[in-house]
Short mmCIF file of C-alpha atoms in Angstrom, two decimals:
data_model
loop_
_atom_site.label_atom_id
_atom_site.label_comp_id
_atom_site.label_asym_id
_atom_site.label_seq_id
_atom_site.Cartn_x
_atom_site.Cartn_y
_atom_site.Cartn_z
CA MET T 1 -123.93 -76.33 71.21
CA VAL T 2 -120.36 -75.12 70.64
CA ARG T 3 -119.66 -74.39 66.97
CA VAL T 4 -116.29 -74.23 65.25
CA MET T 5 -115.98 -70.98 63.29
CA GLY T 6 -112.56 -71.76 61.84
CA ALA T 7 -109.01 -72.78 62.73
CA THR T 8 -105.75 -70.98 62.03
CA ARG T 9 -102.21 -72.33 61.97
CA LEU T 10 -100.26 -69.86 64.09
CA THR T 11 -96.66 -71.07 64.00
CA ARG T 12 -94.41 -74.12 63.98
CA ILE T 13 -92.91 -74.90 67.39
CA THR T 14 -90.41 -77.68 66.51
CA GLY T 15 -87.91 -78.11 63.69
CA GLU T 16 -85.24 -75.69 62.50
CA ASP T 17 -87.82 -73.61 60.63
CA SER T 18 -89.74 -73.06 63.87
CA ARG T 19 -89.59 -70.12 66.24
CA ASN T 20 -87.60 -72.34 68.64
CA ARG T 21 -84.98 -73.44 66.03
CA THR T 22 -84.91 -76.81 67.75
CA ALA T 23 -82.46 -78.53 65.37
CA SER T 24 -79.53 -76.18 66.00
CA ARG T 25 -80.39 -75.45 69.63
CA PHE T 26 -81.54 -78.84 70.92
CA GLY T 27 -80.77 -81.46 68.29
CA ILE T 28 -84.47 -81.86 67.47
CA THR T 29 -84.78 -81.91 63.70
CA ALA T 30 -88.11 -83.76 63.71
CA THR T 31 -90.58 -84.90 66.37
CA ASP T 32 -94.29 -85.26 67.08
CA LEU T 33 -97.21 -84.90 69.52
CA GLY T 34 -96.51 -81.89 71.78
CA ILE T 35 -98.61 -82.94 74.79
CA LEU T 36 -99.26 -79.94 77.05
CA TRP T 37 -100.13 -79.60 80.73
CA ASP T 38 -99.78 -77.03 83.51
CA ASP T 39 -96.78 -78.02 85.65
CA GLY T 40 -98.17 -76.43 88.84
CA ARG T 41 -95.13 -74.14 89.03
CA GLY T 42 -96.12 -71.34 86.67
CA GLY T 43 -95.24 -73.08 83.44
CA VAL T 44 -96.40 -75.65 80.93
CA LEU T 45 -94.59 -78.90 80.21
CA VAL T 46 -94.56 -80.15 76.62
CA ALA T 47 -93.86 -83.84 75.95
CA PHE T 48 -92.91 -85.16 72.52
CA GLY T 49 -92.72 -88.65 71.06
CA ASP T 50 -90.13 -90.25 68.79
CA THR T 51 -87.51 -87.57 68.09
CA TYR T 52 -84.73 -87.41 65.48
CA GLY T 53 -81.66 -85.28 64.93
CA GLU T 54 -79.00 -85.07 62.23
CA GLY T 55 -79.65 -87.55 59.45
CA TRP T 56 -83.43 -87.50 59.77
CA GLY T 57 -84.97 -88.97 56.64
CA GLY T 58 -87.28 -86.07 55.83
CA ARG T 59 -90.52 -88.07 55.69
CA GLY T 60 -92.10 -89.19 58.95
CA ALA T 61 -90.28 -91.08 61.66
CA GLY T 62 -86.79 -92.48 61.14
CA PRO T 63 -84.22 -93.61 60.37
CA LYS T 64 -83.20 -95.17 63.67
CA ASP T 65 -79.58 -94.05 63.35
CA ALA T 66 -80.59 -90.35 63.12
CA ASP T 67 -80.01 -89.72 66.84
CA TRP T 68 -83.34 -91.38 67.68
CA ARG T 69 -84.76 -90.65 71.12
CA PHE T 70 -88.06 -92.24 72.20
CA ASN T 71 -89.23 -89.03 73.86
CA VAL T 72 -88.09 -85.55 74.87
CA ILE T 73 -89.62 -82.82 77.04
CA ALA T 74 -89.61 -79.01 77.12
CA ARG T 75 -91.05 -76.22 79.27
CA SER T 76 -92.78 -72.99 78.24
CA THR T 77 -94.07 -69.93 80.07
CA SER T 78 -95.49 -68.19 76.98
CA THR T 79 -98.77 -66.43 77.73
CA ASP T 80 -99.47 -64.72 74.40
CA LEU T 81 -100.38 -67.91 72.59
CA ASP T 82 -101.37 -66.14 69.39
CA ALA T 83 -97.69 -65.17 69.12
CA GLY T 84 -96.58 -68.78 69.49
CA LEU T 85 -95.05 -71.12 72.05
CA ASP T 86 -91.47 -70.47 73.15
CA PHE T 87 -89.40 -73.02 75.06
CA ASP T 88 -87.64 -71.83 78.22
CA TRP T 89 -85.70 -75.07 78.28
CA VAL T 90 -85.55 -78.52 76.77
CA LEU T 91 -84.35 -81.24 79.13
CA PRO T 92 -80.76 -81.92 77.98
CA ARG T 93 -78.44 -84.88 78.00
CA GLU T 94 -74.69 -84.59 78.62
CA ASP T 95 -73.82 -83.17 75.19
CA GLY T 96 -76.46 -80.42 75.52
CA ALA T 97 -78.92 -81.85 72.98
CA ALA T 98 -82.41 -82.86 74.08
CA GLY T 99 -82.27 -86.07 76.07
CA GLN T 100 -84.65 -88.98 76.36
CA PHE T 101 -86.42 -88.56 79.69
CA LEU T 102 -88.36 -91.87 79.87
CA PRO T 103 -85.95 -94.82 79.52
CA ALA T 104 -86.60 -98.05 77.69
CA ASP T 105 -87.91 -101.14 79.45
CA ARG T 106 -85.11 -103.65 79.00
CA SER T 107 -87.30 -106.47 80.36
CA ALA T 108 -89.88 -106.15 77.56
CA ARG T 109 -89.95 -106.55 73.82
CA GLU T 110 -90.35 -102.85 73.21
CA HIS T 111 -90.08 -100.64 70.15
CA THR T 112 -90.53 -97.23 71.79
CA VAL T 113 -91.92 -95.34 74.81
CA ILE T 114 -94.50 -92.68 73.95
CA PRO T 115 -96.06 -90.12 76.35
CA THR T 116 -99.85 -89.75 76.15
CA SER T 117 -100.90 -87.24 78.87
CA GLY T 118 -99.67 -85.30 81.90
CA ILE T 119 -101.03 -83.64 85.02
CA ALA T 120 -99.67 -81.85 88.12
CA VAL T 121 -101.20 -82.87 91.46
CA GLY T 122 -99.99 -81.88 94.90
CA GLY T 123 -96.63 -80.52 93.74
CA ARG T 124 -95.83 -83.65 91.70
CA ASN T 125 -96.05 -84.05 87.94
CA TYR T 126 -97.44 -87.31 86.58
CA LEU T 127 -97.02 -88.52 83.02
CA HIS T 128 -98.86 -91.40 81.42
CA TYR T 129 -96.99 -93.27 78.71
CA MET T 130 -97.39 -96.38 76.59
CA SER T 131 -94.82 -99.08 75.97
CA VAL T 132 -95.22 -99.87 72.27
CA ARG T 133 -94.51 -103.50 71.44
CA ARG T 134 -94.84 -103.18 67.67
CA TRP T 135 -96.40 -101.07 64.93
CA GLY T 136 -99.03 -102.60 62.67
CA MET T 137 -101.05 -101.25 59.75
CA PRO T 138 -101.56 -97.46 59.61
CA GLY T 139 -103.42 -96.39 62.74
CA VAL T 140 -102.83 -99.74 64.47
CA TRP T 141 -100.20 -100.60 67.05
CA HIS T 142 -99.81 -103.00 69.94
CA THR T 143 -98.70 -102.08 73.46
CA ASN T 144 -97.09 -104.02 76.26
CA TYR T 145 -98.78 -101.78 78.79
CA GLY T 146 -99.80 -98.26 79.75
CA ALA T 147 -98.10 -96.82 82.84
CA LEU T 148 -97.29 -93.74 84.92
CA ALA T 149 -94.06 -91.90 85.66
CA HIS T 150 -93.64 -88.99 88.06
CA SER T 151 -91.38 -86.01 88.68
CA ASP T 152 -90.86 -84.03 91.88
CA ASP T 153 -88.57 -81.36 90.43
CA GLY T 154 -90.73 -79.73 87.78
CA GLY T 155 -90.05 -82.26 85.03
CA ARG T 156 -86.25 -82.38 85.09
CA THR T 157 -86.00 -85.95 86.39
CA TRP T 158 -88.56 -88.73 86.03
CA THR T 159 -89.19 -92.05 87.78
CA LYS T 160 -91.25 -94.85 86.28
CA ALA T 161 -93.62 -96.03 89.00
CA PRO T 162 -93.27 -99.82 89.34
CA THR T 163 -96.84 -100.27 90.64
CA ALA T 164 -98.71 -98.00 88.19
CA VAL T 165 -98.82 -100.36 85.22
CA TRP T 166 -101.86 -101.51 83.20
CA PRO T 167 -100.76 -104.59 81.16
CA ASN T 168 -102.29 -105.13 77.74
CA SER T 169 -102.65 -108.85 78.33
CA GLY T 170 -104.79 -111.24 80.33
CA GLN T 171 -107.62 -113.40 79.03
CA ARG T 172 -110.22 -112.25 81.57
CA TRP T 173 -110.66 -108.70 80.29
CA TRP T 174 -109.43 -109.46 76.76
CA ASN T 175 -112.58 -111.49 76.07
CA ARG T 176 -114.63 -108.55 77.31
CA PHE T 177 -113.07 -105.80 75.18
CA ARG T 178 -111.63 -107.42 72.06
CA ARG T 179 -115.02 -107.63 70.35
CA ARG T 180 -115.46 -103.87 70.67
CA ASP T 181 -111.95 -102.44 70.65
CA ALA T 182 -109.26 -104.41 68.89
CA GLY T 183 -106.53 -102.46 70.70
CA GLY T 184 -107.29 -104.38 73.88
CA HIS T 185 -107.18 -102.89 77.38
CA PRO T 186 -109.16 -99.60 77.40
CA PHE T 187 -106.56 -97.55 79.30
CA GLN T 188 -103.43 -97.93 77.19
CA MET T 189 -103.57 -94.27 76.15
CA ILE T 190 -105.24 -91.61 78.27
CA GLY T 191 -106.19 -87.98 78.56
CA PHE T 192 -106.07 -86.57 82.08
CA ALA T 193 -109.16 -84.39 82.57
CA GLY T 194 -108.37 -82.82 85.97
CA VAL T 195 -109.20 -83.07 89.66
CA ILE T 196 -112.85 -83.04 90.76
CA ASP T 197 -113.72 -83.30 94.48
CA GLY T 198 -110.28 -84.70 95.32
CA ARG T 199 -110.31 -87.31 92.55
CA VAL T 200 -108.25 -87.29 89.38
CA HIS T 201 -110.45 -88.05 86.35
CA LEU T 202 -109.14 -89.41 83.07
CA LEU T 203 -110.41 -90.85 79.83
CA GLY T 204 -108.68 -93.83 78.28
CA THR T 205 -108.55 -95.63 74.95
CA PRO T 206 -107.06 -98.90 73.73
CA SER T 207 -103.84 -98.79 71.72
CA GLY T 208 -104.25 -97.59 68.15
CA ARG T 209 -106.65 -95.08 66.64
CA PHE T 210 -109.94 -96.94 66.36
CA GLY T 211 -111.10 -97.51 69.95
CA SER T 212 -113.74 -95.91 72.17
CA GLY T 213 -113.14 -93.60 75.12
CA TYR T 214 -113.68 -94.83 78.70
CA LEU T 215 -113.83 -92.87 81.95
CA ALA T 216 -111.97 -93.57 85.21
CA ARG T 217 -111.27 -91.76 88.46
CA VAL T 218 -108.99 -92.21 91.47
CA ARG T 219 -108.23 -90.32 94.67
CA ALA T 220 -105.31 -87.98 94.06
CA GLU T 221 -103.19 -89.68 96.71
CA ASP T 222 -103.75 -93.09 95.04
CA LEU T 223 -102.76 -92.22 91.48
CA LEU T 224 -100.00 -94.82 91.47
CA GLU T 225 -102.24 -97.64 92.74
CA PRO T 226 -104.21 -99.36 89.94
CA ALA T 227 -106.41 -101.21 92.45
CA ALA T 228 -107.76 -97.86 93.72
CA TYR T 229 -109.21 -96.80 90.36
CA GLU T 230 -112.93 -96.73 89.61
CA TYR T 231 -114.51 -97.02 86.17
CA TRP T 232 -117.75 -95.55 84.83
CA THR T 233 -120.24 -98.29 83.89
CA GLY T 234 -122.80 -96.03 82.25
CA SER T 235 -124.78 -95.59 85.47
CA ALA T 236 -122.34 -95.93 88.39
CA TRP T 237 -118.69 -96.27 89.41
CA SER T 238 -117.15 -99.74 89.70
CA SER T 239 -113.73 -100.95 90.85
CA ASP T 240 -113.79 -103.57 88.07
CA VAL T 241 -112.51 -102.40 84.69
CA LEU T 242 -114.66 -105.12 83.11
CA GLY T 243 -117.68 -103.00 83.94
CA ALA T 244 -116.45 -99.96 82.02
CA GLU T 245 -118.68 -98.74 79.20
CA PRO T 246 -117.66 -96.14 76.60
CA VAL T 247 -118.52 -92.49 77.11
CA LEU T 248 -116.91 -91.44 73.80
CA SER T 249 -117.87 -93.43 70.73
CA ALA T 250 -115.11 -94.69 68.43
CA PRO T 251 -112.85 -93.78 66.79
CA VAL T 252 -110.91 -91.82 69.42
CA ALA T 253 -107.14 -91.27 69.24
CA GLU T 254 -104.57 -88.96 70.88
CA LEU T 255 -107.13 -87.64 73.34
CA SER T 256 -106.94 -84.26 75.11
CA VAL T 257 -109.60 -83.37 77.72
CA GLN T 258 -110.20 -80.29 79.87
CA PHE T 259 -113.02 -78.13 81.22
CA ASN T 260 -113.56 -74.94 79.25
CA ARG T 261 -114.65 -72.22 81.67
CA HIS T 262 -115.75 -69.80 78.95
CA PHE T 263 -118.33 -72.22 77.55
CA GLY T 264 -119.00 -74.14 80.78
CA GLN T 265 -118.45 -77.43 78.96
CA TRP T 266 -116.00 -80.29 78.92
CA PHE T 267 -113.92 -80.27 75.74
CA ALA T 268 -112.44 -83.42 74.21
CA VAL T 269 -110.11 -82.88 71.24
CA HIS T 270 -108.88 -85.92 69.35
CA LEU T 271 -108.09 -87.46 66.00
CA ASP T 272 -111.08 -89.05 64.26
CA GLU T 273 -109.39 -91.49 61.88
CA HIS T 274 -112.58 -92.20 59.95
CA ARG T 275 -113.05 -88.51 59.14
CA ALA T 276 -109.29 -87.87 58.80
CA ALA T 277 -109.75 -84.82 61.03
CA ILE T 278 -109.04 -83.35 64.44
CA VAL T 279 -112.44 -82.92 66.08
CA LEU T 280 -113.91 -81.13 69.09
CA ARG T 281 -116.51 -82.94 71.20
CA THR T 282 -118.29 -81.31 74.12
CA ALA T 283 -120.34 -82.47 77.09
CA PRO T 284 -121.86 -80.96 80.25
CA GLU T 285 -120.31 -83.76 82.34
CA LEU T 286 -117.43 -86.17 81.80
CA THR T 287 -119.98 -88.97 81.85
CA GLY T 288 -121.68 -87.32 78.86
CA PRO T 289 -123.62 -87.08 76.77
CA TRP T 290 -120.82 -86.15 74.36
CA THR T 291 -121.49 -84.59 70.99
CA ASP T 292 -120.42 -86.43 67.83
CA GLY T 293 -117.81 -83.75 67.26
CA GLU T 294 -117.18 -80.83 64.96
CA VAL T 295 -114.13 -80.71 62.72
CA LEU T 296 -111.38 -78.39 63.98
CA VAL T 297 -108.79 -79.19 61.30
CA ALA T 298 -109.34 -81.38 58.24
CA GLY T 299 -106.80 -83.74 56.77
CA ALA T 300 -107.77 -82.53 53.30
CA GLN T 301 -106.05 -79.25 54.19
CA TYR T 302 -103.32 -80.69 56.42
CA PRO T 303 -102.60 -84.24 55.15
CA GLY T 304 -101.34 -86.84 57.60
CA LEU T 305 -102.47 -84.87 60.63
CA TYR T 306 -102.73 -86.28 64.16
CA GLY T 307 -102.48 -85.21 67.79
CA GLY T 308 -104.59 -82.24 68.77
CA PHE T 309 -103.50 -81.43 72.35
CA GLN T 310 -105.17 -78.46 74.07
CA HIS T 311 -103.11 -75.80 75.80
CA PRO T 312 -104.12 -75.77 79.50
CA TRP T 313 -104.18 -71.95 79.63
CA SER T 314 -106.62 -71.69 76.74
CA VAL T 315 -109.92 -72.16 78.60
CA ASP T 316 -111.22 -68.67 79.35
CA GLY T 317 -112.14 -67.22 75.98
CA PRO T 318 -113.99 -67.95 72.74
CA ALA T 319 -110.98 -69.71 71.20
CA ILE T 320 -108.80 -72.69 72.04
CA HIS T 321 -105.13 -73.25 71.23
CA PHE T 322 -103.77 -76.71 70.51
CA THR T 323 -100.78 -78.51 69.03
CA LEU T 324 -101.03 -80.59 65.87
CA THR T 325 -98.57 -82.86 64.06
CA GLN T 326 -98.35 -83.86 60.40
CA TRP T 327 -96.56 -87.06 59.41
CA ILE T 328 -94.82 -84.99 56.77
CA PRO T 329 -93.04 -82.71 57.78
CA TYR T 330 -93.09 -84.63 61.11
CA ASN T 331 -93.04 -81.56 63.30
CA VAL T 332 -95.47 -79.80 65.61
CA ASP T 333 -97.53 -76.67 64.91
CA LEU T 334 -99.60 -74.47 67.20
CA PHE T 335 -103.19 -73.77 66.09
CA ARG T 336 -106.03 -71.57 67.27
CA ALA T 337 -109.69 -72.49 66.73
CA ASP T 338 -112.35 -69.79 67.07
CA LEU T 339 -115.59 -71.01 68.62
CA ALA T 340 -119.11 -69.74 69.17
#
């Protein structure tokens, strides 16, 4: 069993009081998430959610007129993670400030477009995102769909794939999942786990913060084809999402998954809304069995916390590094957790 010995806040990585001075340099006064993945080109891409500039309200997201961008993206090549995470670049718009890299869907009733996970496969970067239809009560929101975008130039330009869309509607599967997970379709938010025997594996959750975690896989060359995906039923793989059974018990939110070579275990880091904590769960296989999870960072110490995205280069030692957001001050910090 992997035990958490303690977690340390290393440094802030966004906001003007961060090591990157993102307000004056990139027009990022406040933002959240900080989703990390290896870009396959010697760097790490970092995707952020709703982002605000001059006029930010100072408490959480908003207001809308404070240079609101649905998402922004940066790149880092920092290797000494204990020293922090420096940005080599932030994808700019014409005026030099950070630009929105995933556009809005003008055909949908959509509030925002939020990245959830990324992976590099075969020289191409893939990003999963959710189209948020509306926000509900705290920890609850409703999506139009989850979908994939891709980049062939290291993250500088992105294309939304028209085929790779998982709608959060349809009576057939809704009757199957609504009794268990009120957020609906079980792959509205995902955590890419990696490539095993030529197949990309990922864990998905419904929209919101109270659903279970489900496992899927697909051949790397078919990532943009929903019909090619297979889902874990608890005993076998099925092409029917209706057969999917949870591998991670609820509540799972903002999921980050990767294999830790030092411990020889799969690590899942996520927000546990019931415990108000970022937790670490481990398993010998992606199919489980997964532990109930040990607390990495508690909300009692860091109120309003969420996220918890592992750094992809933090897998070879007795510690992991991960990003974490607090609703106030609505910026992203880098943490280290020591494990045994």
